[in-house]
Amino acid sequence: MILQITVTTNAAKEEVQVKNGALKVKVRAKPIGGEANKAVTAALAKHFNVAENKVKIIRGLKSRKKVVEIN
């Protein structure tokens, strides 16, 4: 499954939301050294109940808009 997501870093709490058909992921981590990307994959894995290694960012590593693949 391939998803387009919007990421908010440095958020007050971590959560995955669906608003107007769009998936929004909020993480506490700061976008330094890939920490936020790791937090995004962990949050999505928890939300979809899959292992973290099944979630891969395929586009947008340095962007708020990302394309993620979940196997």
PDB file of N, CA and C in Angstrom:
ATOM      1  N   MET A   1       0.852  -1.160   0.000  1.00  0.00           N
ATOM      2  CA  MET A   1       0.000   0.000   0.000  1.00  0.00           C
ATOM      3  C   MET A   1       0.905   1.232   0.000  1.00  0.00           C
ATOM      4  N   ILE A   2       0.608   2.179  -0.881  1.00  0.00           N
ATOM      5  CA  ILE A   2       1.376   3.408  -0.973  1.00  0.00           C
ATOM      6  C   ILE A   2       0.483   4.567  -0.533  1.00  0.00           C
ATOM      7  N   LEU A   3       1.006   5.393   0.385  1.00  0.00           N
ATOM      8  CA  LEU A   3       0.236   6.495   0.952  1.00  0.00           C
ATOM      9  C   LEU A   3       0.993   7.804   0.813  1.00  0.00           C
ATOM     10  N   GLN A   4       0.246   8.883   0.611  1.00  0.00           N
ATOM     11  CA  GLN A   4       0.817  10.223   0.677  1.00  0.00           C
ATOM     12  C   GLN A   4       0.451  10.795   2.035  1.00  0.00           C
ATOM     13  N   ILE A   5       1.450  11.306   2.746  1.00  0.00           N
ATOM     14  CA  ILE A   5       1.209  11.829   4.088  1.00  0.00           C
ATOM     15  C   ILE A   5       1.788  13.234   4.220  1.00  0.00           C
ATOM     16  N   THR A   6       1.292  13.948   5.209  1.00  0.00           N
ATOM     17  CA  THR A   6       1.850  15.240   5.602  1.00  0.00           C
ATOM     18  C   THR A   6       2.331  15.095   7.038  1.00  0.00           C
ATOM     19  N   VAL A   7       3.541  15.556   7.284  1.00  0.00           N
ATOM     20  CA  VAL A   7       4.166  15.374   8.594  1.00  0.00           C
ATOM     21  C   VAL A   7       4.287  16.711   9.315  1.00  0.00           C
ATOM     22  N   THR A   8       3.962  16.708  10.594  1.00  0.00           N
ATOM     23  CA  THR A   8       4.192  17.852  11.468  1.00  0.00           C
ATOM     24  C   THR A   8       5.192  17.409  12.524  1.00  0.00           C
ATOM     25  N   THR A   9       6.339  18.079  12.546  1.00  0.00           N
ATOM     26  CA  THR A   9       7.367  17.733  13.528  1.00  0.00           C
ATOM     27  C   THR A   9       7.259  18.652  14.736  1.00  0.00           C
ATOM     28  N   ASN A  10       7.929  18.264  15.804  1.00  0.00           N
ATOM     29  CA  ASN A  10       7.975  19.063  17.022  1.00  0.00           C
ATOM     30  C   ASN A  10       6.567  19.315  17.575  1.00  0.00           C
ATOM     31  N   ALA A  11       5.685  18.334  17.447  1.00  0.00           N
ATOM     32  CA  ALA A  11       4.297  18.461  17.897  1.00  0.00           C
ATOM     33  C   ALA A  11       4.197  18.173  19.397  1.00  0.00           C
ATOM     34  N   ALA A  12       3.091  18.578  19.979  1.00  0.00           N
ATOM     35  CA  ALA A  12       2.871  18.350  21.411  1.00  0.00           C
ATOM     36  C   ALA A  12       2.678  16.866  21.720  1.00  0.00           C
ATOM     37  N   LYS A  13       1.998  16.137  20.811  1.00  0.00           N
ATOM     38  CA  LYS A  13       1.822  14.700  21.009  1.00  0.00           C
ATOM     39  C   LYS A  13       1.896  13.989  19.670  1.00  0.00           C
ATOM     40  N   GLU A  14       2.231  12.711  19.733  1.00  0.00           N
ATOM     41  CA  GLU A  14       2.341  11.918  18.510  1.00  0.00           C
ATOM     42  C   GLU A  14       0.999  11.306  18.183  1.00  0.00           C
ATOM     43  N   GLU A  15       0.573  11.479  16.924  1.00  0.00           N
ATOM     44  CA  GLU A  15      -0.690  10.890  16.494  1.00  0.00           C
ATOM     45  C   GLU A  15      -0.762  10.823  14.980  1.00  0.00           C
ATOM     46  N   VAL A  16      -1.640   9.939  14.511  1.00  0.00           N
ATOM     47  CA  VAL A  16      -1.930   9.804  13.083  1.00  0.00           C
ATOM     48  C   VAL A  16      -3.394  10.184  12.913  1.00  0.00           C
ATOM     49  N   GLN A  17      -3.652  11.165  12.046  1.00  0.00           N
ATOM     50  CA  GLN A  17      -5.008  11.657  11.831  1.00  0.00           C
ATOM     51  C   GLN A  17      -5.399  11.509  10.370  1.00  0.00           C
ATOM     52  N   VAL A  18      -6.689  11.337  10.162  1.00  0.00           N
ATOM     53  CA  VAL A  18      -7.239  11.375   8.805  1.00  0.00           C
ATOM     54  C   VAL A  18      -8.187  12.566   8.759  1.00  0.00           C
ATOM     55  N   LYS A  19      -7.828  13.563   7.958  1.00  0.00           N
ATOM     56  CA  LYS A  19      -8.653  14.763   7.815  1.00  0.00           C
ATOM     57  C   LYS A  19      -8.895  15.022   6.339  1.00  0.00           C
ATOM     58  N   ASN A  20     -10.161  15.086   5.979  1.00  0.00           N
ATOM     59  CA  ASN A  20     -10.558  15.351   4.588  1.00  0.00           C
ATOM     60  C   ASN A  20      -9.905  14.362   3.620  1.00  0.00           C
ATOM     61  N   GLY A  21      -9.784  13.123   4.042  1.00  0.00           N
ATOM     62  CA  GLY A  21      -9.213  12.087   3.188  1.00  0.00           C
ATOM     63  C   GLY A  21      -7.695  12.093   3.126  1.00  0.00           C
ATOM     64  N   ALA A  22      -7.048  12.992   3.860  1.00  0.00           N
ATOM     65  CA  ALA A  22      -5.587  13.067   3.861  1.00  0.00           C
ATOM     66  C   ALA A  22      -5.051  12.530   5.186  1.00  0.00           C
ATOM     67  N   LEU A  23      -3.932  11.854   5.115  1.00  0.00           N
ATOM     68  CA  LEU A  23      -3.300  11.285   6.296  1.00  0.00           C
ATOM     69  C   LEU A  23      -2.275  12.277   6.830  1.00  0.00           C
ATOM     70  N   LYS A  24      -2.409  12.659   8.107  1.00  0.00           N
ATOM     71  CA  LYS A  24      -1.486  13.593   8.734  1.00  0.00           C
ATOM     72  C   LYS A  24      -0.842  12.903   9.930  1.00  0.00           C
ATOM     73  N   VAL A  25       0.471  12.988   9.991  1.00  0.00           N
ATOM     74  CA  VAL A  25       1.223  12.349  11.067  1.00  0.00           C
ATOM     75  C   VAL A  25       1.924  13.439  11.870  1.00  0.00           C
ATOM     76  N   LYS A  26       1.664  13.462  13.177  1.00  0.00           N
ATOM     77  CA  LYS A  26       2.314  14.412  14.068  1.00  0.00           C
ATOM     78  C   LYS A  26       3.293  13.645  14.944  1.00  0.00           C
ATOM     79  N   VAL A  27       4.529  14.150  15.001  1.00  0.00           N
ATOM     80  CA  VAL A  27       5.565  13.500  15.816  1.00  0.00           C
ATOM     81  C   VAL A  27       6.256  14.535  16.686  1.00  0.00           C
ATOM     82  N   ARG A  28       6.773  14.091  17.812  1.00  0.00           N
ATOM     83  CA  ARG A  28       7.474  14.979  18.744  1.00  0.00           C
ATOM     84  C   ARG A  28       8.899  15.269  18.312  1.00  0.00           C
ATOM     85  N   ALA A  29       9.484  14.395  17.542  1.00  0.00           N
ATOM     86  CA  ALA A  29      10.892  14.518  17.163  1.00  0.00           C
ATOM     87  C   ALA A  29      11.131  15.741  16.280  1.00  0.00           C
ATOM     88  N   LYS A  30      12.344  16.251  16.369  1.00  0.00           N
ATOM     89  CA  LYS A  30      12.746  17.385  15.536  1.00  0.00           C
ATOM     90  C   LYS A  30      13.356  16.856  14.235  1.00  0.00           C
ATOM     91  N   PRO A  31      13.237  17.609  13.156  1.00  0.00           N
ATOM     92  CA  PRO A  31      13.758  17.131  11.870  1.00  0.00           C
ATOM     93  C   PRO A  31      15.270  17.298  11.747  1.00  0.00           C
ATOM     94  N   ILE A  32      15.982  16.702  12.669  1.00  0.00           N
ATOM     95  CA  ILE A  32      17.444  16.792  12.677  1.00  0.00           C
ATOM     96  C   ILE A  32      18.006  15.376  12.655  1.00  0.00           C
ATOM     97  N   GLY A  33      18.856  15.106  11.692  1.00  0.00           N
ATOM     98  CA  GLY A  33      19.527  13.807  11.623  1.00  0.00           C
ATOM     99  C   GLY A  33      18.602  12.632  11.361  1.00  0.00           C
ATOM    100  N   GLY A  34      17.460  12.878  10.755  1.00  0.00           N
ATOM    101  CA  GLY A  34      16.541  11.792  10.423  1.00  0.00           C
ATOM    102  C   GLY A  34      15.689  11.296  11.578  1.00  0.00           C
ATOM    103  N   GLU A  35      15.737  11.991  12.702  1.00  0.00           N
ATOM    104  CA  GLU A  35      14.963  11.569  13.872  1.00  0.00           C
ATOM    105  C   GLU A  35      13.462  11.592  13.590  1.00  0.00           C
ATOM    106  N   ALA A  36      13.008  12.627  12.910  1.00  0.00           N
ATOM    107  CA  ALA A  36      11.574  12.744  12.616  1.00  0.00           C
ATOM    108  C   ALA A  36      11.124  11.630  11.671  1.00  0.00           C
ATOM    109  N   ASN A  37      11.947  11.285  10.698  1.00  0.00           N
ATOM    110  CA  ASN A  37      11.586  10.205   9.775  1.00  0.00           C
ATOM    111  C   ASN A  37      11.450   8.874  10.509  1.00  0.00           C
ATOM    112  N   LYS A  38      12.329   8.624  11.450  1.00  0.00           N
ATOM    113  CA  LYS A  38      12.236   7.395  12.257  1.00  0.00           C
ATOM    114  C   LYS A  38      10.953   7.398  13.084  1.00  0.00           C
ATOM    115  N   ALA A  39      10.623   8.555  13.635  1.00  0.00           N
ATOM    116  CA  ALA A  39       9.403   8.665  14.436  1.00  0.00           C
ATOM    117  C   ALA A  39       8.159   8.484  13.565  1.00  0.00           C
ATOM    118  N   VAL A  40       8.205   8.979  12.335  1.00  0.00           N
ATOM    119  CA  VAL A  40       7.078   8.821  11.407  1.00  0.00           C
ATOM    120  C   VAL A  40       6.861   7.351  11.082  1.00  0.00           C
ATOM    121  N   THR A  41       7.927   6.632  10.766  1.00  0.00           N
ATOM    122  CA  THR A  41       7.775   5.211  10.452  1.00  0.00           C
ATOM    123  C   THR A  41       7.268   4.435  11.668  1.00  0.00           C
ATOM    124  N   ALA A  42       7.728   4.798  12.857  1.00  0.00           N
ATOM    125  CA  ALA A  42       7.254   4.129  14.071  1.00  0.00           C
ATOM    126  C   ALA A  42       5.773   4.409  14.315  1.00  0.00           C
ATOM    127  N   ALA A  43       5.350   5.652  14.125  1.00  0.00           N
ATOM    128  CA  ALA A  43       3.946   6.019  14.341  1.00  0.00           C
ATOM    129  C   ALA A  43       3.034   5.319  13.337  1.00  0.00           C
ATOM    130  N   LEU A  44       3.460   5.267  12.080  1.00  0.00           N
ATOM    131  CA  LEU A  44       2.648   4.594  11.058  1.00  0.00           C
ATOM    132  C   LEU A  44       2.582   3.090  11.312  1.00  0.00           C
ATOM    133  N   ALA A  45       3.699   2.499  11.735  1.00  0.00           N
ATOM    134  CA  ALA A  45       3.718   1.067  12.036  1.00  0.00           C
ATOM    135  C   ALA A  45       2.753   0.746  13.168  1.00  0.00           C
ATOM    136  N   LYS A  46       2.742   1.583  14.177  1.00  0.00           N
ATOM    137  CA  LYS A  46       1.829   1.373  15.300  1.00  0.00           C
ATOM    138  C   LYS A  46       0.380   1.556  14.860  1.00  0.00           C
ATOM    139  N   HIS A  47       0.126   2.582  14.048  1.00  0.00           N
ATOM    140  CA  HIS A  47      -1.239   2.870  13.588  1.00  0.00           C
ATOM    141  C   HIS A  47      -1.803   1.734  12.737  1.00  0.00           C
ATOM    142  N   PHE A  48      -0.973   1.192  11.827  1.00  0.00           N
ATOM    143  CA  PHE A  48      -1.431   0.132  10.925  1.00  0.00           C
ATOM    144  C   PHE A  48      -1.143  -1.267  11.461  1.00  0.00           C
ATOM    145  N   ASN A  49      -0.580  -1.353  12.675  1.00  0.00           N
ATOM    146  CA  ASN A  49      -0.314  -2.626  13.334  1.00  0.00           C
ATOM    147  C   ASN A  49       0.587  -3.544  12.500  1.00  0.00           C
ATOM    148  N   VAL A  50       1.716  -2.977  12.045  1.00  0.00           N
ATOM    149  CA  VAL A  50       2.721  -3.735  11.306  1.00  0.00           C
ATOM    150  C   VAL A  50       4.082  -3.468  11.949  1.00  0.00           C
ATOM    151  N   ALA A  51       5.070  -4.252  11.569  1.00  0.00           N
ATOM    152  CA  ALA A  51       6.424  -4.041  12.079  1.00  0.00           C
ATOM    153  C   ALA A  51       7.020  -2.787  11.439  1.00  0.00           C
ATOM    154  N   GLU A  52       7.918  -2.125  12.165  1.00  0.00           N
ATOM    155  CA  GLU A  52       8.524  -0.895  11.657  1.00  0.00           C
ATOM    156  C   GLU A  52       9.293  -1.107  10.367  1.00  0.00           C
ATOM    157  N   ASN A  53       9.886  -2.293  10.182  1.00  0.00           N
ATOM    158  CA  ASN A  53      10.649  -2.526   8.951  1.00  0.00           C
ATOM    159  C   ASN A  53       9.747  -2.731   7.731  1.00  0.00           C
ATOM    160  N   LYS A  54       8.443  -2.765   7.922  1.00  0.00           N
ATOM    161  CA  LYS A  54       7.495  -2.865   6.819  1.00  0.00           C
ATOM    162  C   LYS A  54       7.074  -1.489   6.293  1.00  0.00           C
ATOM    163  N   VAL A  55       7.479  -0.429   6.999  1.00  0.00           N
ATOM    164  CA  VAL A  55       7.140   0.943   6.606  1.00  0.00           C
ATOM    165  C   VAL A  55       8.394   1.593   6.036  1.00  0.00           C
ATOM    166  N   LYS A  56       8.289   2.112   4.800  1.00  0.00           N
ATOM    167  CA  LYS A  56       9.452   2.697   4.150  1.00  0.00           C
ATOM    168  C   LYS A  56       9.057   4.019   3.490  1.00  0.00           C
ATOM    169  N   ILE A  57       9.840   5.051   3.719  1.00  0.00           N
ATOM    170  CA  ILE A  57       9.620   6.334   3.055  1.00  0.00           C
ATOM    171  C   ILE A  57      10.293   6.243   1.691  1.00  0.00           C
ATOM    172  N   ILE A  58       9.490   6.353   0.630  1.00  0.00           N
ATOM    173  CA  ILE A  58      10.065   6.208  -0.704  1.00  0.00           C
ATOM    174  C   ILE A  58      10.282   7.550  -1.405  1.00  0.00           C
ATOM    175  N   ARG A  59       9.660   8.604  -0.898  1.00  0.00           N
ATOM    176  CA  ARG A  59       9.868   9.926  -1.470  1.00  0.00           C
ATOM    177  C   ARG A  59       9.612  10.982  -0.402  1.00  0.00           C
ATOM    178  N   GLY A  60      10.445  12.033  -0.387  1.00  0.00           N
ATOM    179  CA  GLY A  60      10.230  13.141   0.529  1.00  0.00           C
ATOM    180  C   GLY A  60      10.973  13.039   1.841  1.00  0.00           C
ATOM    181  N   LEU A  61      12.173  12.490   1.830  1.00  0.00           N
ATOM    182  CA  LEU A  61      12.929  12.342   3.077  1.00  0.00           C
ATOM    183  C   LEU A  61      13.203  13.677   3.758  1.00  0.00           C
ATOM    184  N   LYS A  62      13.316  14.756   2.980  1.00  0.00           N
ATOM    185  CA  LYS A  62      13.602  16.074   3.554  1.00  0.00           C
ATOM    186  C   LYS A  62      12.430  17.032   3.378  1.00  0.00           C
ATOM    187  N   SER A  63      11.236  16.494   3.255  1.00  0.00           N
ATOM    188  CA  SER A  63      10.053  17.300   3.006  1.00  0.00           C
ATOM    189  C   SER A  63       8.951  16.947   3.998  1.00  0.00           C
ATOM    190  N   ARG A  64       8.003  17.871   4.191  1.00  0.00           N
ATOM    191  CA  ARG A  64       6.843  17.580   5.040  1.00  0.00           C
ATOM    192  C   ARG A  64       5.874  16.650   4.342  1.00  0.00           C
ATOM    193  N   LYS A  65       5.835  16.712   3.016  1.00  0.00           N
ATOM    194  CA  LYS A  65       4.986  15.843   2.209  1.00  0.00           C
ATOM    195  C   LYS A  65       5.816  14.617   1.829  1.00  0.00           C
ATOM    196  N   LYS A  66       5.325  13.449   2.200  1.00  0.00           N
ATOM    197  CA  LYS A  66       6.071  12.218   1.958  1.00  0.00           C
ATOM    198  C   LYS A  66       5.198  11.184   1.276  1.00  0.00           C
ATOM    199  N   VAL A  67       5.836  10.263   0.596  1.00  0.00           N
ATOM    200  CA  VAL A  67       5.175   9.099   0.038  1.00  0.00           C
ATOM    201  C   VAL A  67       5.755   7.891   0.774  1.00  0.00           C
ATOM    202  N   VAL A  68       4.860   7.106   1.368  1.00  0.00           N
ATOM    203  CA  VAL A  68       5.278   6.001   2.220  1.00  0.00           C
ATOM    204  C   VAL A  68       4.693   4.705   1.681  1.00  0.00           C
ATOM    205  N   GLU A  69       5.503   3.645   1.735  1.00  0.00           N
ATOM    206  CA  GLU A  69       5.039   2.317   1.327  1.00  0.00           C
ATOM    207  C   GLU A  69       4.941   1.436   2.566  1.00  0.00           C
ATOM    208  N   ILE A  70       3.804   0.757   2.701  1.00  0.00           N
ATOM    209  CA  ILE A  70       3.602  -0.165   3.817  1.00  0.00           C
ATOM    210  C   ILE A  70       3.323  -1.539   3.228  1.00  0.00           C
ATOM    211  N   ASN A  71       4.168  -2.500   3.586  1.00  0.00           N
ATOM    212  CA  ASN A  71       4.009  -3.876   3.071  1.00  0.00           C
ATOM    213  C   ASN A  71       3.298  -4.743   4.088  1.00  0.00           C
TER     214      ASN A  71
END
